[in-house]
Amino acid sequence: MNLRFLETFVRAARLKKMTLAAEELHASQAAISARIAAFEEELGVRVFVREKGKQLSLTPAGAEMLGPAEELLAHARAFTTRFAVTDPRQISIGLSGTVAQAILEPMAETLARHWPNVTVHLRR
């Protein structure tokens, strides 16, 4: 089970629009649609019905999954909080290669000059 897909399902279900879920999750609408499709494919069941105005409503199966999905995400957050080793001086940013190269690499260099004790990881 991919937790990112599960989180996408929960956000889309709560917000009732993929575009709003995309904004909240800092992803494109196409990425959100792809995650939902992969989630449905993995489970073998449709979780949303698309209505007029691109409004989403849950199928009966989707409605049944929502509560347990939220519980699972809460457990995952608690697990991370308890066991993740964090360094308050570390920043991690993930974007597409083109954006990272054009924007983030110069930004990381500037941050390193101003705050040499802060580590910036650029993920692609």
PDB file of N, CA, C and O in Angstrom, residues 47-103:
ATOM      1  N   VAL A  47     -13.341   4.081  -6.175  1.00  0.00           N
ATOM      2  CA  VAL A  47     -13.609   4.765  -4.914  1.00  0.00           C
ATOM      3  C   VAL A  47     -14.347   6.088  -5.109  1.00  0.00           C
ATOM      4  O   VAL A  47     -14.906   6.622  -4.160  1.00  0.00           O
ATOM      5  N   PHE A  48     -14.339   6.619  -6.343  1.00  0.00           N
ATOM      6  CA  PHE A  48     -14.998   7.891  -6.628  1.00  0.00           C
ATOM      7  C   PHE A  48     -15.937   7.783  -7.808  1.00  0.00           C
ATOM      8  O   PHE A  48     -15.697   7.023  -8.746  1.00  0.00           O
ATOM      9  N   VAL A  49     -16.973   8.604  -7.765  1.00  0.00           N
ATOM     10  CA  VAL A  49     -17.844   8.862  -8.912  1.00  0.00           C
ATOM     11  C   VAL A  49     -17.662  10.336  -9.223  1.00  0.00           C
ATOM     12  O   VAL A  49     -17.742  11.174  -8.322  1.00  0.00           O
ATOM     13  N   ARG A  50     -17.355  10.645 -10.473  1.00  0.00           N
ATOM     14  CA  ARG A  50     -17.191  12.040 -10.869  1.00  0.00           C
ATOM     15  C   ARG A  50     -18.544  12.594 -11.291  1.00  0.00           C
ATOM     16  O   ARG A  50     -19.208  12.040 -12.152  1.00  0.00           O
ATOM     17  N   GLU A  51     -18.928  13.690 -10.662  1.00  0.00           N
ATOM     18  CA  GLU A  51     -20.216  14.298 -10.948  1.00  0.00           C
ATOM     19  C   GLU A  51     -20.019  15.569 -11.769  1.00  0.00           C
ATOM     20  O   GLU A  51     -18.895  15.944 -12.087  1.00  0.00           O
ATOM     21  N   LYS A  52     -21.109  16.250 -12.077  1.00  0.00           N
ATOM     22  CA  LYS A  52     -21.047  17.500 -12.829  1.00  0.00           C
ATOM     23  C   LYS A  52     -20.153  18.494 -12.098  1.00  0.00           C
ATOM     24  O   LYS A  52     -20.111  18.533 -10.881  1.00  0.00           O
ATOM     25  N   GLY A  53     -19.455  19.322 -12.888  1.00  0.00           N
ATOM     26  CA  GLY A  53     -18.577  20.314 -12.291  1.00  0.00           C
ATOM     27  C   GLY A  53     -17.323  19.721 -11.684  1.00  0.00           C
ATOM     28  O   GLY A  53     -16.670  20.346 -10.866  1.00  0.00           O
ATOM     29  N   LYS A  54     -16.994  18.501 -12.091  1.00  0.00           N
ATOM     30  CA  LYS A  54     -15.808  17.791 -11.594  1.00  0.00           C
ATOM     31  C   LYS A  54     -15.848  17.545 -10.092  1.00  0.00           C
ATOM     32  O   LYS A  54     -14.833  17.350  -9.450  1.00  0.00           O
ATOM     33  N   GLN A  55     -17.043  17.564  -9.516  1.00  0.00           N
ATOM     34  CA  GLN A  55     -17.244  17.243  -8.108  1.00  0.00           C
ATOM     35  C   GLN A  55     -17.069  15.733  -7.928  1.00  0.00           C
ATOM     36  O   GLN A  55     -17.489  14.950  -8.769  1.00  0.00           O
ATOM     37  N   LEU A  56     -16.469  15.336  -6.835  1.00  0.00           N
ATOM     38  CA  LEU A  56     -16.273  13.920  -6.532  1.00  0.00           C
ATOM     39  C   LEU A  56     -17.231  13.491  -5.440  1.00  0.00           C
ATOM     40  O   LEU A  56     -17.490  14.234  -4.496  1.00  0.00           O
ATOM     41  N   SER A  57     -17.751  12.293  -5.574  1.00  0.00           N
ATOM     42  CA  SER A  57     -18.473  11.682  -4.462  1.00  0.00           C
ATOM     43  C   SER A  57     -17.940  10.260  -4.322  1.00  0.00           C
ATOM     44  O   SER A  57     -17.487   9.647  -5.283  1.00  0.00           O
ATOM     45  N   LEU A  58     -17.966   9.784  -3.104  1.00  0.00           N
ATOM     46  CA  LEU A  58     -17.444   8.449  -2.827  1.00  0.00           C
ATOM     47  C   LEU A  58     -18.442   7.376  -3.251  1.00  0.00           C
ATOM     48  O   LEU A  58     -19.656   7.545  -3.085  1.00  0.00           O
ATOM     49  N   THR A  59     -17.909   6.298  -3.781  1.00  0.00           N
ATOM     50  CA  THR A  59     -18.725   5.112  -4.003  1.00  0.00           C
ATOM     51  C   THR A  59     -18.979   4.505  -2.621  1.00  0.00           C
ATOM     52  O   THR A  59     -18.324   4.882  -1.634  1.00  0.00           O
ATOM     53  N   PRO A  60     -19.893   3.548  -2.507  1.00  0.00           N
ATOM     54  CA  PRO A  60     -20.078   2.885  -1.200  1.00  0.00           C
ATOM     55  C   PRO A  60     -18.767   2.277  -0.677  1.00  0.00           C
ATOM     56  O   PRO A  60     -18.465   2.393   0.518  1.00  0.00           O
ATOM     57  N   ALA A  61     -17.977   1.684  -1.560  1.00  0.00           N
ATOM     58  CA  ALA A  61     -16.691   1.112  -1.125  1.00  0.00           C
ATOM     59  C   ALA A  61     -15.747   2.213  -0.660  1.00  0.00           C
ATOM     60  O   ALA A  61     -15.046   2.070   0.354  1.00  0.00           O
ATOM     61  N   GLY A  62     -15.710   3.322  -1.395  1.00  0.00           N
ATOM     62  CA  GLY A  62     -14.854   4.446  -1.008  1.00  0.00           C
ATOM     63  C   GLY A  62     -15.252   5.015   0.339  1.00  0.00           C
ATOM     64  O   GLY A  62     -14.393   5.340   1.175  1.00  0.00           O
ATOM     65  N   ALA A  63     -16.555   5.147   0.577  1.00  0.00           N
ATOM     66  CA  ALA A  63     -17.045   5.663   1.855  1.00  0.00           C
ATOM     67  C   ALA A  63     -16.648   4.739   3.003  1.00  0.00           C
ATOM     68  O   ALA A  63     -16.280   5.196   4.088  1.00  0.00           O
ATOM     69  N   GLU A  64     -16.694   3.445   2.753  1.00  0.00           N
ATOM     70  CA  GLU A  64     -16.310   2.473   3.780  1.00  0.00           C
ATOM     71  C   GLU A  64     -14.817   2.541   4.087  1.00  0.00           C
ATOM     72  O   GLU A  64     -14.395   2.302   5.226  1.00  0.00           O
ATOM     73  N   MET A  65     -14.011   2.892   3.088  1.00  0.00           N
ATOM     74  CA  MET A  65     -12.559   2.941   3.256  1.00  0.00           C
ATOM     75  C   MET A  65     -12.064   4.203   3.946  1.00  0.00           C
ATOM     76  O   MET A  65     -10.965   4.207   4.511  1.00  0.00           O
ATOM     77  N   LEU A  66     -12.830   5.289   3.887  1.00  0.00           N
ATOM     78  CA  LEU A  66     -12.321   6.588   4.320  1.00  0.00           C
ATOM     79  C   LEU A  66     -11.868   6.600   5.779  1.00  0.00           C
ATOM     80  O   LEU A  66     -10.752   7.037   6.072  1.00  0.00           O
ATOM     81  N   GLY A  67     -12.673   6.153   6.691  1.00  0.00           N
ATOM     82  CA  GLY A  67     -12.292   6.146   8.115  1.00  0.00           C
ATOM     83  C   GLY A  67     -11.041   5.327   8.386  1.00  0.00           C
ATOM     84  O   GLY A  67     -10.083   5.837   8.997  1.00  0.00           O
ATOM     85  N   PRO A  68     -11.007   4.066   7.944  1.00  0.00           N
ATOM     86  CA  PRO A  68      -9.791   3.277   8.147  1.00  0.00           C
ATOM     87  C   PRO A  68      -8.557   3.883   7.460  1.00  0.00           C
ATOM     88  O   PRO A  68      -7.446   3.782   7.991  1.00  0.00           O
ATOM     89  N   ALA A  69      -8.745   4.533   6.319  1.00  0.00           N
ATOM     90  CA  ALA A  69      -7.618   5.181   5.634  1.00  0.00           C
ATOM     91  C   ALA A  69      -7.062   6.316   6.487  1.00  0.00           C
ATOM     92  O   ALA A  69      -5.837   6.469   6.631  1.00  0.00           O
ATOM     93  N   GLU A  70      -7.946   7.102   7.085  1.00  0.00           N
ATOM     94  CA  GLU A  70      -7.497   8.191   7.958  1.00  0.00           C
ATOM     95  C   GLU A  70      -6.780   7.648   9.190  1.00  0.00           C
ATOM     96  O   GLU A  70      -5.765   8.210   9.615  1.00  0.00           O
ATOM     97  N   GLU A  71      -7.279   6.545   9.741  1.00  0.00           N
ATOM     98  CA  GLU A  71      -6.618   5.919  10.888  1.00  0.00           C
ATOM     99  C   GLU A  71      -5.224   5.427  10.518  1.00  0.00           C
ATOM    100  O   GLU A  71      -4.271   5.601  11.284  1.00  0.00           O
ATOM    101  N   LEU A  72      -5.112   4.801   9.356  1.00  0.00           N
ATOM    102  CA  LEU A  72      -3.816   4.296   8.900  1.00  0.00           C
ATOM    103  C   LEU A  72      -2.818   5.438   8.722  1.00  0.00           C
ATOM    104  O   LEU A  72      -1.656   5.333   9.139  1.00  0.00           O
ATOM    105  N   LEU A  73      -3.254   6.544   8.143  1.00  0.00           N
ATOM    106  CA  LEU A  73      -2.368   7.698   7.973  1.00  0.00           C
ATOM    107  C   LEU A  73      -1.955   8.282   9.324  1.00  0.00           C
ATOM    108  O   LEU A  73      -0.804   8.693   9.501  1.00  0.00           O
ATOM    109  N   ALA A  74      -2.871   8.313  10.273  1.00  0.00           N
ATOM    110  CA  ALA A  74      -2.531   8.802  11.617  1.00  0.00           C
ATOM    111  C   ALA A  74      -1.475   7.906  12.265  1.00  0.00           C
ATOM    112  O   ALA A  74      -0.530   8.401  12.892  1.00  0.00           O
ATOM    113  N   HIS A  75      -1.611   6.593  12.082  1.00  0.00           N
ATOM    114  CA  HIS A  75      -0.604   5.661  12.619  1.00  0.00           C
ATOM    115  C   HIS A  75       0.745   5.870  11.929  1.00  0.00           C
ATOM    116  O   HIS A  75       1.787   5.829  12.590  1.00  0.00           O
ATOM    117  N   ALA A  76       0.735   6.110  10.634  1.00  0.00           N
ATOM    118  CA  ALA A  76       1.983   6.351   9.904  1.00  0.00           C
ATOM    119  C   ALA A  76       2.658   7.632  10.395  1.00  0.00           C
ATOM    120  O   ALA A  76       3.883   7.663  10.574  1.00  0.00           O
ATOM    121  N   ARG A  77       1.880   8.691  10.631  1.00  0.00           N
ATOM    122  CA  ARG A  77       2.452   9.940  11.155  1.00  0.00           C
ATOM    123  C   ARG A  77       3.034   9.719  12.556  1.00  0.00           C
ATOM    124  O   ARG A  77       4.128  10.202  12.870  1.00  0.00           O
ATOM    125  N   ALA A  78       2.317   8.985  13.394  1.00  0.00           N
ATOM    126  CA  ALA A  78       2.804   8.701  14.744  1.00  0.00           C
ATOM    127  C   ALA A  78       4.091   7.890  14.702  1.00  0.00           C
ATOM    128  O   ALA A  78       5.030   8.145  15.467  1.00  0.00           O
ATOM    129  N   PHE A  79       4.150   6.930  13.797  1.00  0.00           N
ATOM    130  CA  PHE A  79       5.351   6.105  13.628  1.00  0.00           C
ATOM    131  C   PHE A  79       6.538   6.989  13.238  1.00  0.00           C
ATOM    132  O   PHE A  79       7.622   6.890  13.817  1.00  0.00           O
ATOM    133  N   THR A  80       6.323   7.855  12.262  1.00  0.00           N
ATOM    134  CA  THR A  80       7.389   8.744  11.800  1.00  0.00           C
ATOM    135  C   THR A  80       7.837   9.673  12.920  1.00  0.00           C
ATOM    136  O   THR A  80       9.043   9.863  13.134  1.00  0.00           O
ATOM    137  N   THR A  81       6.888  10.241  13.633  1.00  0.00           N
ATOM    138  CA  THR A  81       7.225  11.139  14.734  1.00  0.00           C
ATOM    139  C   THR A  81       8.053  10.425  15.794  1.00  0.00           C
ATOM    140  O   THR A  81       9.023  10.974  16.321  1.00  0.00           O
ATOM    141  N   ARG A  82       7.701   9.187  16.077  1.00  0.00           N
ATOM    142  CA  ARG A  82       8.397   8.445  17.118  1.00  0.00           C
ATOM    143  C   ARG A  82       9.796   7.983  16.711  1.00  0.00           C
ATOM    144  O   ARG A  82      10.737   8.030  17.502  1.00  0.00           O
ATOM    145  N   PHE A  83       9.949   7.539  15.455  1.00  0.00           N
ATOM    146  CA  PHE A  83      11.190   6.868  15.092  1.00  0.00           C
ATOM    147  C   PHE A  83      12.094   7.630  14.123  1.00  0.00           C
ATOM    148  O   PHE A  83      13.262   7.268  13.986  1.00  0.00           O
ATOM    149  N   ALA A  84      11.583   8.631  13.459  1.00  0.00           N
ATOM    150  CA  ALA A  84      12.422   9.332  12.481  1.00  0.00           C
ATOM    151  C   ALA A  84      13.487  10.152  13.195  1.00  0.00           C
ATOM    152  O   ALA A  84      13.215  10.837  14.178  1.00  0.00           O
ATOM    153  N   VAL A  85      14.685  10.052  12.699  1.00  0.00           N
ATOM    154  CA  VAL A  85      15.775  10.865  13.208  1.00  0.00           C
ATOM    155  C   VAL A  85      15.738  12.166  12.415  1.00  0.00           C
ATOM    156  O   VAL A  85      15.847  12.166  11.190  1.00  0.00           O
ATOM    157  N   THR A  86      15.546  13.244  13.121  1.00  0.00           N
ATOM    158  CA  THR A  86      15.446  14.526  12.430  1.00  0.00           C
ATOM    159  C   THR A  86      16.562  15.451  12.871  1.00  0.00           C
ATOM    160  O   THR A  86      17.002  15.417  14.017  1.00  0.00           O
ATOM    161  N   ASP A  87      16.991  16.243  11.963  1.00  0.00           N
ATOM    162  CA  ASP A  87      17.993  17.263  12.222  1.00  0.00           C
ATOM    163  C   ASP A  87      17.330  18.589  11.892  1.00  0.00           C
ATOM    164  O   ASP A  87      16.985  18.837  10.735  1.00  0.00           O
ATOM    165  N   PRO A  88      17.100  19.449  12.882  1.00  0.00           N
ATOM    166  CA  PRO A  88      16.384  20.695  12.618  1.00  0.00           C
ATOM    167  C   PRO A  88      17.121  21.626  11.665  1.00  0.00           C
ATOM    168  O   PRO A  88      16.556  22.582  11.181  1.00  0.00           O
ATOM    169  N   ARG A  89      18.348  21.301  11.347  1.00  0.00           N
ATOM    170  CA  ARG A  89      19.107  22.123  10.406  1.00  0.00           C
ATOM    171  C   ARG A  89      19.102  21.543   9.009  1.00  0.00           C
ATOM    172  O   ARG A  89      19.870  21.955   8.165  1.00  0.00           O
ATOM    173  N   GLN A  90      18.248  20.592   8.743  1.00  0.00           N
ATOM    174  CA  GLN A  90      18.221  19.933   7.448  1.00  0.00           C
ATOM    175  C   GLN A  90      16.917  20.250   6.725  1.00  0.00           C
ATOM    176  O   GLN A  90      15.850  20.226   7.325  1.00  0.00           O
ATOM    177  N   ILE A  91      17.035  20.553   5.444  1.00  0.00           N
ATOM    178  CA  ILE A  91      15.877  20.851   4.603  1.00  0.00           C
ATOM    179  C   ILE A  91      15.888  19.880   3.435  1.00  0.00           C
ATOM    180  O   ILE A  91      16.916  19.712   2.787  1.00  0.00           O
ATOM    181  N   SER A  92      14.761  19.250   3.149  1.00  0.00           N
ATOM    182  CA  SER A  92      14.641  18.371   1.989  1.00  0.00           C
ATOM    183  C   SER A  92      13.530  18.900   1.095  1.00  0.00           C
ATOM    184  O   SER A  92      12.429  19.174   1.560  1.00  0.00           O
ATOM    185  N   ILE A  93      13.838  19.040  -0.192  1.00  0.00           N
ATOM    186  CA  ILE A  93      12.877  19.538  -1.166  1.00  0.00           C
ATOM    187  C   ILE A  93      12.897  18.598  -2.362  1.00  0.00           C
ATOM    188  O   ILE A  93      13.956  18.256  -2.857  1.00  0.00           O
ATOM    189  N   GLY A  94      11.728  18.186  -2.844  1.00  0.00           N
ATOM    190  CA  GLY A  94      11.661  17.303  -4.008  1.00  0.00           C
ATOM    191  C   GLY A  94      10.820  17.914  -5.108  1.00  0.00           C
ATOM    192  O   GLY A  94       9.676  18.277  -4.884  1.00  0.00           O
ATOM    193  N   LEU A  95      11.390  18.067  -6.278  1.00  0.00           N
ATOM    194  CA  LEU A  95      10.691  18.579  -7.459  1.00  0.00           C
ATOM    195  C   LEU A  95      11.250  17.892  -8.696  1.00  0.00           C
ATOM    196  O   LEU A  95      12.253  17.195  -8.638  1.00  0.00           O
ATOM    197  N   SER A  96      10.620  18.150  -9.836  1.00  0.00           N
ATOM    198  CA  SER A  96      11.104  17.564 -11.085  1.00  0.00           C
ATOM    199  C   SER A  96      12.515  18.065 -11.384  1.00  0.00           C
ATOM    200  O   SER A  96      12.907  19.149 -10.937  1.00  0.00           O
ATOM    201  N   GLY A  97      13.249  17.311 -12.147  1.00  0.00           N
ATOM    202  CA  GLY A  97      14.633  17.649 -12.459  1.00  0.00           C
ATOM    203  C   GLY A  97      14.802  19.008 -13.089  1.00  0.00           C
ATOM    204  O   GLY A  97      15.714  19.763 -12.752  1.00  0.00           O
ATOM    205  N   THR A  98      13.917  19.373 -13.997  1.00  0.00           N
ATOM    206  CA  THR A  98      14.022  20.664 -14.682  1.00  0.00           C
ATOM    207  C   THR A  98      13.852  21.814 -13.700  1.00  0.00           C
ATOM    208  O   THR A  98      14.637  22.761 -13.702  1.00  0.00           O
ATOM    209  N   VAL A  99      12.842  21.727 -12.849  1.00  0.00           N
ATOM    210  CA  VAL A  99      12.599  22.781 -11.876  1.00  0.00           C
ATOM    211  C   VAL A  99      13.747  22.851 -10.877  1.00  0.00           C
ATOM    212  O   VAL A  99      14.232  23.934 -10.545  1.00  0.00           O
ATOM    213  N   ALA A 100      14.185  21.703 -10.406  1.00  0.00           N
ATOM    214  CA  ALA A 100      15.279  21.668  -9.439  1.00  0.00           C
ATOM    215  C   ALA A 100      16.537  22.308 -10.015  1.00  0.00           C
ATOM    216  O   ALA A 100      17.198  23.093  -9.341  1.00  0.00           O
ATOM    217  N   GLN A 101      16.837  21.964 -11.231  1.00  0.00           N
ATOM    218  CA  GLN A 101      18.047  22.492 -11.843  1.00  0.00           C
ATOM    219  C   GLN A 101      17.948  23.994 -12.059  1.00  0.00           C
ATOM    220  O   GLN A 101      18.876  24.727 -11.776  1.00  0.00           O
ATOM    221  N   ALA A 102      16.814  24.463 -12.532  1.00  0.00           N
ATOM    222  CA  ALA A 102      16.659  25.875 -12.863  1.00  0.00           C
ATOM    223  C   ALA A 102      16.505  26.767 -11.637  1.00  0.00           C
ATOM    224  O   ALA A 102      16.980  27.897 -11.632  1.00  0.00           O
ATOM    225  N   ILE A 103      15.852  26.264 -10.608  1.00  0.00           N
ATOM    226  CA  ILE A 103      15.511  27.125  -9.467  1.00  0.00           C
ATOM    227  C   ILE A 103      16.217  26.705  -8.188  1.00  0.00           C
ATOM    228  O   ILE A 103      16.805  27.537  -7.494  1.00  0.00           O
TER     229      ILE A 103
END
